[in-house]
Backbone as CSV, one residue per row, in Angstrom:
resi,resn,N_x,N_y,N_z,CA_x,CA_y,CA_z,C_x,C_y,C_z
1,MET,-185.964,38.427,20.051,-186.723,38.452,18.565,-186.959,36.928,18.039
2,ALA,-186.303,35.959,18.807,-186.508,34.530,18.209,-188.017,33.957,18.598
3,VAL,-188.285,34.593,20.205,-189.129,34.534,20.669,-190.758,34.863,20.125
4,ILE,-190.206,36.133,19.487,-191.416,36.874,18.706,-191.665,36.176,17.474
5,TYR,-190.437,35.833,16.829,-190.892,35.197,15.705,-191.764,33.795,16.145
6,GLY,-191.387,32.909,17.102,-191.852,31.631,17.345,-193.550,31.929,17.820
7,LEU,-193.917,32.986,18.531,-195.246,33.100,19.133,-196.100,33.984,18.076
8,TRP,-195.465,34.946,17.169,-196.448,35.528,16.310,-195.893,35.428,14.813
9,PHE,-195.086,35.499,14.255,-194.600,35.427,13.010,-194.478,33.974,12.128
10,CYS,-194.102,33.121,13.123,-193.812,31.700,12.176,-194.930,31.019,11.418
11,HIS,-196.143,31.313,11.859,-196.889,30.661,11.204,-198.041,31.887,10.444
12,GLY,-197.399,33.395,10.379,-198.323,34.025,9.715,-197.690,34.179,8.147
13,PRO,-198.160,35.046,7.346,-198.173,35.177,6.040,-196.711,35.825,5.821
14,VAL,-196.472,35.624,4.495,-195.075,36.150,4.098,-195.273,37.641,4.200
15,SER,-194.277,38.672,4.633,-194.197,39.716,4.814,-192.531,40.332,5.072
16,VAL,-192.195,41.571,4.948,-190.786,41.874,4.992,-190.897,41.784,6.589
17,TRP,-191.427,42.146,7.643,-191.431,42.180,8.730,-191.168,40.585,9.543
18,ARG,-191.741,39.505,8.786,-191.399,38.255,9.123,-190.239,38.038,8.648
19,SER,-189.902,38.171,7.712,-188.376,37.857,7.003,-187.232,38.674,7.877
20,VAL,-187.444,39.790,8.601,-186.473,40.467,9.321,-186.544,39.390,10.480
21,VAL,-187.718,39.156,11.275,-187.512,38.781,12.547,-186.980,37.231,12.365
22,LYS,-187.448,36.557,11.472,-186.713,35.417,11.226,-185.073,35.150,11.045
23,THR,-185.024,36.063,10.245,-183.625,36.297,9.823,-182.447,36.630,11.190
24,VAL,-182.811,37.568,11.649,-181.902,38.105,12.737,-181.677,37.016,13.741
25,PRO,-182.447,36.272,14.488,-181.628,35.828,15.814,-180.664,34.792,15.307
26,VAL,-180.311,34.106,14.240,-179.328,33.170,13.793,-178.209,34.187,12.812
27,ALA,-178.257,35.628,12.474,-177.626,36.234,11.959,-176.884,36.613,13.308
28,VAL,-177.395,36.976,14.308,-176.889,37.542,15.907,-175.742,36.272,16.311
29,LEU,-176.380,35.256,16.287,-175.518,34.087,16.580,-174.236,34.229,15.983
30,ALA,-174.339,34.182,14.599,-172.995,34.314,13.840,-172.081,35.369,14.005
31,LEU,-172.540,36.516,14.466,-171.789,37.637,14.937,-171.148,37.191,15.947
32,TRP,-171.964,36.831,16.877,-171.556,36.133,18.435,-170.171,35.638,18.229
33,ALA,-170.502,34.152,17.328,-169.454,33.407,17.189,-168.251,33.935,16.910
34,ALA,-168.362,34.865,15.704,-167.208,35.325,14.959,-166.422,36.417,16.113
35,LEU,-167.297,36.922,17.039,-166.672,38.183,17.754,-165.832,37.403,18.983
36,ALA,-166.552,35.847,19.063,-165.861,35.255,20.552,-164.848,34.452,19.765
37,ASP,-164.491,34.678,18.648,-163.119,33.749,17.837,-163.638,32.418,17.661
38,GLY,-164.611,32.109,17.587,-165.371,30.851,17.163,-164.503,30.413,15.888
39,PRO,-164.274,28.603,15.979,-163.997,28.473,14.425,-164.603,29.135,13.127
40,VAL,-164.120,29.047,12.280,-164.364,29.781,11.051,-165.784,28.982,10.521
41,TRP,-165.440,27.652,10.450,-166.830,27.070,9.957,-167.976,27.007,10.856
42,LEU,-168.165,27.370,11.864,-169.293,27.441,12.813,-169.840,28.728,12.261
43,VAL,-169.188,29.839,12.047,-169.139,31.181,11.727,-170.085,31.070,10.375
44,ALA,-169.289,30.362,9.551,-170.106,30.121,8.027,-170.938,29.290,8.200
45,ALA,-171.313,28.360,9.175,-172.528,27.597,9.356,-173.720,28.327,9.648
46,LEU,-173.407,29.186,10.544,-174.386,30.021,11.206,-174.744,31.190,10.335
47,ALA,-173.577,31.912,9.425,-174.138,32.729,8.507,-175.052,32.115,7.319
48,LEU,-174.696,31.056,6.744,-175.252,30.410,5.649,-176.939,30.106,5.926
49,SER,-176.833,29.852,7.550,-177.844,29.406,8.113,-179.101,30.396,8.081
50,ALA,-178.558,31.622,8.352,-179.289,33.055,8.384,-179.838,33.457,6.931
51,VAL,-179.021,33.298,6.257,-179.420,33.400,4.319,-180.352,32.173,4.288
52,GLY,-180.499,30.915,4.934,-181.325,30.216,4.583,-182.642,30.509,5.149
53,ASP,-182.669,31.171,6.472,-183.615,31.722,7.176,-184.504,32.378,6.154
54,TYR,-183.808,33.425,5.845,-184.219,34.736,5.003,-184.693,33.929,3.639
55,ALA,-184.264,33.048,2.922,-184.994,32.789,1.818,-186.187,31.829,2.239
56,LEU,-186.084,31.057,3.087,-187.223,30.202,3.406,-188.635,31.233,4.036
57,SER,-188.017,32.309,4.642,-189.369,33.113,4.617,-189.943,33.805,3.854
58,ARG,-189.649,33.784,2.485,-190.131,34.106,1.268,-190.984,33.063,0.653
59,ALA,-191.636,33.502,-0.234,-192.728,32.518,-0.794,-192.206,31.954,-2.380
60,GLY,-192.527,30.914,-2.706,-192.039,30.539,-4.231,-191.139,29.473,-3.991
61,GLU,-191.026,28.465,-4.964,-190.171,27.559,-5.220,-188.749,27.884,-5.316
62,ARG,-188.557,28.972,-5.736,-187.135,29.513,-6.096,-186.555,29.938,-4.425
63,ALA,-187.582,30.568,-3.948,-186.793,31.017,-2.693,-186.227,29.811,-1.714
64,PHE,-187.401,28.759,-1.925,-187.284,27.339,-1.260,-185.776,26.795,-1.579
65,LEU,-185.556,26.949,-3.154,-184.393,26.234,-3.372,-183.269,26.770,-3.097
66,VAL,-183.114,28.067,-3.223,-182.064,28.951,-2.397,-182.088,28.763,-1.069
67,GLY,-183.097,28.772,-0.291,-182.816,28.077,1.119,-182.407,26.929,1.171
68,LEU,-182.709,25.764,0.415,-182.442,24.412,0.549,-180.708,24.634,0.326
69,CYS,-180.375,25.205,-0.257,-178.737,25.387,-0.916,-178.030,25.934,0.315
70,ALA,-178.511,26.852,0.589,-177.838,27.736,1.712,-177.719,26.870,2.996
71,PHE,-178.824,26.050,3.326,-178.878,25.274,4.494,-178.029,23.854,4.282
72,ALA,-177.894,23.400,2.742,-177.051,22.194,2.636,-175.565,22.852,2.931
73,LEU,-175.423,24.086,2.358,-173.923,24.569,2.490,-173.537,24.591,4.253
74,ALA,-174.608,25.039,4.785,-174.335,25.036,6.157,-173.950,23.970,6.799
75,HIS,-174.724,22.824,6.403,-174.346,21.569,6.675,-173.157,20.831,6.252
76,VAL,-172.400,21.569,5.378,-171.242,21.079,5.100,-170.216,21.872,5.889
77,ALA,-170.569,23.066,6.391,-169.416,23.613,7.151,-169.358,23.115,8.532
78,TYR,-170.738,22.712,8.724,-170.651,21.951,10.375,-170.174,20.528,10.156
79,ILE,-170.315,19.708,9.173,-169.755,18.382,8.936,-167.897,18.902,8.826
80,ALA,-167.537,20.072,8.435,-166.193,20.168,8.438,-165.693,20.534,9.804
81,LEU,-166.607,21.313,10.108,-166.195,21.528,11.700,-166.048,20.111,12.665
82,LEU,-167.276,19.577,12.580,-167.328,18.175,13.365,-166.497,17.080,13.346
83,PHE,-166.135,17.150,11.958,-165.368,16.074,11.464,-163.994,15.975,12.217
84,GLY,-163.771,17.201,12.279,-162.137,17.408,13.103,-162.279,16.699,14.711
85,LEU,-163.587,17.018,14.829,-163.769,17.104,16.492,-164.190,15.595,17.101
86,VAL,-164.474,14.495,15.929,-164.930,13.138,16.554,-164.007,12.340,17.219
87,ASP,-164.724,11.492,17.975,-163.697,10.693,18.790,-164.282,9.230,18.708
88,GLY,-163.714,8.443,17.568,-164.042,6.957,17.274,-165.242,7.242,16.658
89,MET,-165.986,5.933,17.030,-167.157,5.504,16.098,-168.336,6.225,16.733
90,PRO,-169.577,6.616,16.077,-170.350,6.655,16.854,-171.326,5.774,17.290
91,PRO,-172.148,5.831,18.523,-172.579,4.502,19.005,-173.705,3.975,18.159
92,VAL,-173.646,2.715,18.173,-174.386,1.804,16.925,-175.911,2.166,17.101
93,VAL,-176.815,1.957,18.352,-177.993,2.115,18.310,-178.626,3.661,17.541
94,PRO,-177.882,4.712,17.987,-178.337,6.103,17.531,-177.768,6.038,16.049
95,LEU,-176.898,5.708,15.602,-176.576,5.544,14.334,-177.436,4.851,13.297
96,VAL,-177.742,3.980,13.892,-178.889,2.839,12.823,-180.312,3.659,12.846
97,ALA,-180.592,4.231,13.823,-181.665,5.084,14.126,-181.846,6.423,13.168
98,LEU,-180.622,6.809,13.152,-180.378,8.117,11.981,-180.608,7.520,10.865
99,VAL,-180.137,6.314,10.188,-179.756,6.303,9.043,-181.119,5.694,8.784
100,ALA,-181.938,4.783,9.233,-183.311,4.313,9.092,-184.160,5.379,8.521
101,LEU,-183.892,6.629,9.661,-184.895,7.921,9.532,-184.620,8.327,7.863
102,ALA,-183.147,8.383,7.890,-183.050,9.108,6.341,-183.661,7.965,5.500
103,VAL,-183.421,6.645,5.257,-183.794,5.719,4.374,-185.280,5.997,4.270
104,SER,-186.194,5.951,5.340,-187.539,5.984,5.345,-188.239,7.406,4.478
105,THR,-187.280,8.211,4.585,-187.653,9.098,3.638,-188.129,9.116,2.286
106,GLU,-187.356,7.983,1.780,-187.748,7.535,0.214,-189.287,7.209,0.395
107,LEU,-189.700,6.607,1.540,-191.236,6.435,1.232,-192.196,7.397,1.760
108,TRP,-191.999,8.309,2.750,-192.933,9.096,3.201,-192.719,10.552,2.672
109,LEU,-191.444,10.753,1.897,-191.177,12.047,1.620,-190.849,12.279,0.273
110,ALA,-189.950,11.480,-0.195,-189.376,11.693,-1.711,-190.785,11.268,-2.634
111,PRO,-191.866,10.644,-2.623,-193.026,10.554,-3.337,-193.566,11.958,-3.375
112,HIS,-193.461,12.649,-2.673,-194.372,13.949,-2.743,-193.287,15.334,-2.930
113,THR,-191.987,15.152,-3.531,-191.333,16.356,-3.521,-191.034,17.030,-4.790
114,GLY,-191.905,15.995,-5.867,-191.749,16.489,-7.319,-190.809,16.982,-7.854
115,GLU,-190.168,17.746,-8.544,-189.005,18.491,-9.127,-187.980,18.276,-8.029
116,MET,-188.304,18.651,-6.753,-187.316,19.137,-5.694,-186.632,17.550,-5.189
117,ARG,-187.306,16.730,-5.647,-186.894,15.179,-5.263,-185.383,15.038,-5.049
118,TRP,-184.587,15.276,-6.064,-182.932,15.054,-6.141,-182.498,16.077,-5.071
119,PRO,-182.685,17.402,-5.084,-182.119,18.418,-3.897,-182.341,18.054,-2.584
120,VAL,-183.519,17.360,-2.567,-184.233,17.244,-1.233,-183.422,15.993,-0.551
121,ARG,-183.259,14.699,-1.605,-182.301,13.628,-1.269,-181.093,14.161,-0.976
122,GLY,-180.405,15.172,-1.607,-179.155,15.327,-1.229,-178.842,15.997,0.087
123,TYR,-180.250,16.794,0.181,-180.106,17.440,1.674,-180.175,16.534,2.842
124,VAL,-181.141,15.457,2.611,-181.142,14.253,3.235,-179.841,13.664,3.960
125,GLY,-178.903,13.298,2.978,-177.847,12.954,2.999,-176.800,13.646,3.874
126,LEU,-176.967,15.003,3.576,-175.969,15.931,3.961,-176.215,15.967,5.606
127,ILE,-177.404,15.965,5.980,-177.924,16.244,7.480,-177.767,15.196,8.342
128,THR,-177.639,13.927,7.560,-177.454,12.717,7.999,-176.053,12.501,8.559
129,VAL,-175.234,12.806,7.378,-173.597,12.730,7.839,-173.417,13.975,8.885
130,MET,-173.688,14.774,8.819,-173.898,16.212,10.024,-174.070,15.414,11.176
131,ALA,-175.393,14.924,11.214,-175.902,14.132,12.635,-174.831,12.781,13.003
132,GLY,-174.843,12.110,12.129,-173.719,11.145,12.179,-172.149,11.636,12.962
133,CYS,-171.830,12.764,12.323,-170.414,13.116,13.017,-170.805,13.638,14.314
134,ALA,-171.939,14.295,14.268,-172.050,14.851,15.829,-172.412,13.385,17.224
135,LEU,-172.906,12.529,16.627,-172.881,11.281,17.192,-171.709,10.714,17.858
136,ALA,-170.715,11.125,17.283,-169.347,10.430,17.348,-168.439,11.718,18.104
137,LEU,-169.005,12.777,18.621,-168.311,13.505,19.226,-167.812,13.237,20.606
138,PRO,-167.065,13.553,21.106,-166.699,13.163,22.455,-167.649,13.653,23.817
139,GLY,-167.666,13.197,24.834,-168.724,13.587,25.886,-168.909,14.913,26.152
140,ALA,-167.898,15.655,26.386,-167.823,17.045,26.641,-168.559,17.849,25.748
141,LEU,-168.801,17.344,24.545,-169.466,18.229,23.572,-171.081,17.591,23.389
142,TRP,-171.064,16.981,24.347,-172.804,16.806,24.213,-173.746,17.406,23.841
143,LEU,-173.442,19.087,24.155,-174.609,19.881,23.780,-174.760,19.951,22.131
144,ALA,-173.386,19.849,21.557,-173.737,19.754,20.004,-174.008,18.855,19.185
145,ALA,-174.162,17.731,20.085,-174.880,16.504,19.634,-176.154,16.522,20.001
146,LEU,-176.598,17.164,21.051,-178.152,17.451,21.243,-178.634,18.386,20.263
147,GLY,-177.857,19.551,20.075,-178.065,20.343,18.651,-178.434,19.678,17.277
148,ALA,-177.520,19.033,16.988,-177.582,18.334,15.849,-178.753,17.222,15.844
149,GLY,-179.384,16.645,17.148,-180.540,15.944,17.109,-181.391,16.833,16.693
150,ALA,-181.614,18.154,17.552,-182.728,19.041,17.160,-182.868,19.488,15.795
151,PHE,-181.631,19.451,15.228,-181.669,20.168,13.652,-182.531,18.725,13.049
152,VAL,-181.826,17.900,13.263,-182.898,16.612,12.288,-184.291,16.455,12.925
153,LEU,-184.692,16.972,13.706,-186.131,16.578,14.414,-186.847,18.042,13.637
154,SER,-186.098,19.024,13.458,-186.805,20.262,12.927,-187.067,20.286,11.558
155,ASP,-185.875,19.621,10.923,-185.999,19.273,9.546,-186.769,18.562,9.062
156,THR,-187.271,17.515,9.831,-188.133,16.321,9.373,-189.180,17.219,9.833
157,LEU,-189.909,17.708,10.432,-191.040,18.681,10.904,-191.549,19.520,9.556
158,LEU,-190.337,20.362,9.108,-190.078,21.173,7.877,-190.579,20.265,6.683
159,ALA,-189.868,19.253,6.615,-190.185,18.487,5.604,-191.683,17.992,5.229
160,VAL,-192.275,17.659,6.528,-193.803,17.420,6.404,-194.796,18.780,6.153
161,GLN,-193.985,19.817,6.698,-194.865,20.933,6.263,-194.659,21.529,5.143
162,MET,-193.716,21.388,4.600,-193.564,21.801,2.914,-193.940,20.664,2.054
163,PHE,-194.143,19.340,2.410,-194.513,18.407,1.292,-195.544,17.611,1.831
164,ARG,-195.774,17.460,3.079,-197.089,16.529,3.262,-198.080,17.263,3.804
165,ARG,-198.578,18.181,2.824,-199.861,19.332,3.737,-200.894,18.344,4.033
166,ASP,-201.045,17.083,3.217,-202.269,16.036,3.674,-201.985,15.932,5.331
167,VAL,-200.922,15.889,5.935,-200.560,15.540,7.216,-200.510,16.943,8.083
168,ALA,-199.786,17.883,7.721,-199.189,19.023,8.405,-200.672,20.052,8.583
169,GLU,-201.778,20.182,7.371,-202.593,20.909,7.760,-203.354,20.839,8.995
170,ARG,-203.286,19.778,9.440,-204.301,19.222,10.583,-203.798,20.092,12.191
171,PHE,-202.245,20.508,11.784,-201.784,20.991,13.222,-200.736,21.868,12.604
172,ASP,-200.821,22.671,11.627,-200.112,23.747,10.904,-199.315,24.705,12.043
173,ARG,-200.374,25.495,12.947,-199.876,26.544,13.707,-199.196,25.807,15.010
174,ALA,-199.319,24.696,15.708,-198.606,23.933,16.568,-197.146,23.526,16.010
175,LEU,-197.502,22.900,14.739,-195.998,22.584,13.885,-195.156,23.695,13.710
176,SER,-195.587,24.763,13.152,-194.522,25.993,13.257,-193.752,26.400,14.464
177,VAL,-194.744,26.432,15.458,-193.911,26.855,16.838,-192.941,25.885,17.231
178,VAL,-193.371,24.352,17.335,-192.613,23.706,17.763,-190.973,23.353,16.616
179,LEU,-191.546,23.411,15.258,-190.608,23.261,14.375,-189.289,24.543,14.842
180,TRP,-189.773,25.827,14.674,-189.024,26.728,15.006,-188.349,26.748,16.244
181,ALA,-188.763,26.167,17.596,-188.368,25.889,19.041,-187.136,24.949,18.837
182,LEU,-187.302,23.997,17.882,-186.194,22.871,17.743,-184.957,23.432,17.076
183,TYR,-185.431,24.321,15.923,-184.446,24.719,14.864,-183.606,25.856,15.589
184,PHE,-184.270,26.483,16.339,-183.593,28.011,16.791,-182.890,27.533,18.248
185,GLY,-183.367,26.577,18.869,-182.333,25.674,19.969,-181.528,24.989,19.468
186,ALA,-181.636,24.308,18.377,-180.306,23.524,17.716,-179.192,24.481,17.528
187,GLN,-179.595,25.737,16.851,-178.256,26.462,16.509,-177.608,27.184,17.428
188,VAL,-178.519,27.699,18.685,-178.199,28.272,19.794,-177.058,26.787,20.662
189,MET,-177.347,25.697,20.746,-176.788,24.504,21.153,-175.645,24.520,20.271
190,MET,-175.687,24.371,19.407,-174.430,24.245,18.484,-173.644,25.412,18.611
191,ALA,-173.936,26.390,18.562,-173.103,27.773,18.851,-172.480,27.506,20.162
192,VAL,-173.070,27.517,21.240,-172.476,27.397,22.772,-171.616,26.552,22.671
193,ALA,-171.799,25.303,22.023,-170.889,24.127,22.344,-169.831,24.139,21.551
194,LEU,-169.643,24.985,20.464,-168.310,24.650,19.561,-167.688,25.743,19.610
195,ALA,-168.262,27.216,19.926,-167.726,28.602,19.765,-166.379,28.418,20.471
196,GLY,-166.123,28.031,21.663,-165.080,27.989,22.383,-164.055,26.743,21.596
């Protein structure tokens, strides 16, 4: 279903089928993590992400805000999980790059977000903390760190697609496919790495 969404629905118009096909893949990951006795924070993060997927598949600012809140809570759950697994401080260079990306959103993103400016800023802060925790994971959990990086990239592309239409409209279809591949790949990597 994830492949079907990526190939046919991710750049299509809002519809019931689009919402179903977008929501089911991460919901299945949440169910798999629960059945595999994965950590409760992982199950919560995946379940909240599925709610966010549904909301973002709908039209309108209210749906976007619901999706943003669901994903923000998902990142809180990921932070709670990852923080208990960190092993020392994260490497300096990747951490500086991550913080620089977060700070740069004040230049290229925040001025274009209108009334959503503060919710978006809060979300940027949460995903930065989540990815920072992932950078400090022990080497055995490298897949989770890679997943967190893919999550940051997918959310960066989503921000461009949602708020920088002047840039995104030039390559909207390809952007949608790459965004979905990064996002779903991130969730799979996080689930596989952290379920056990």
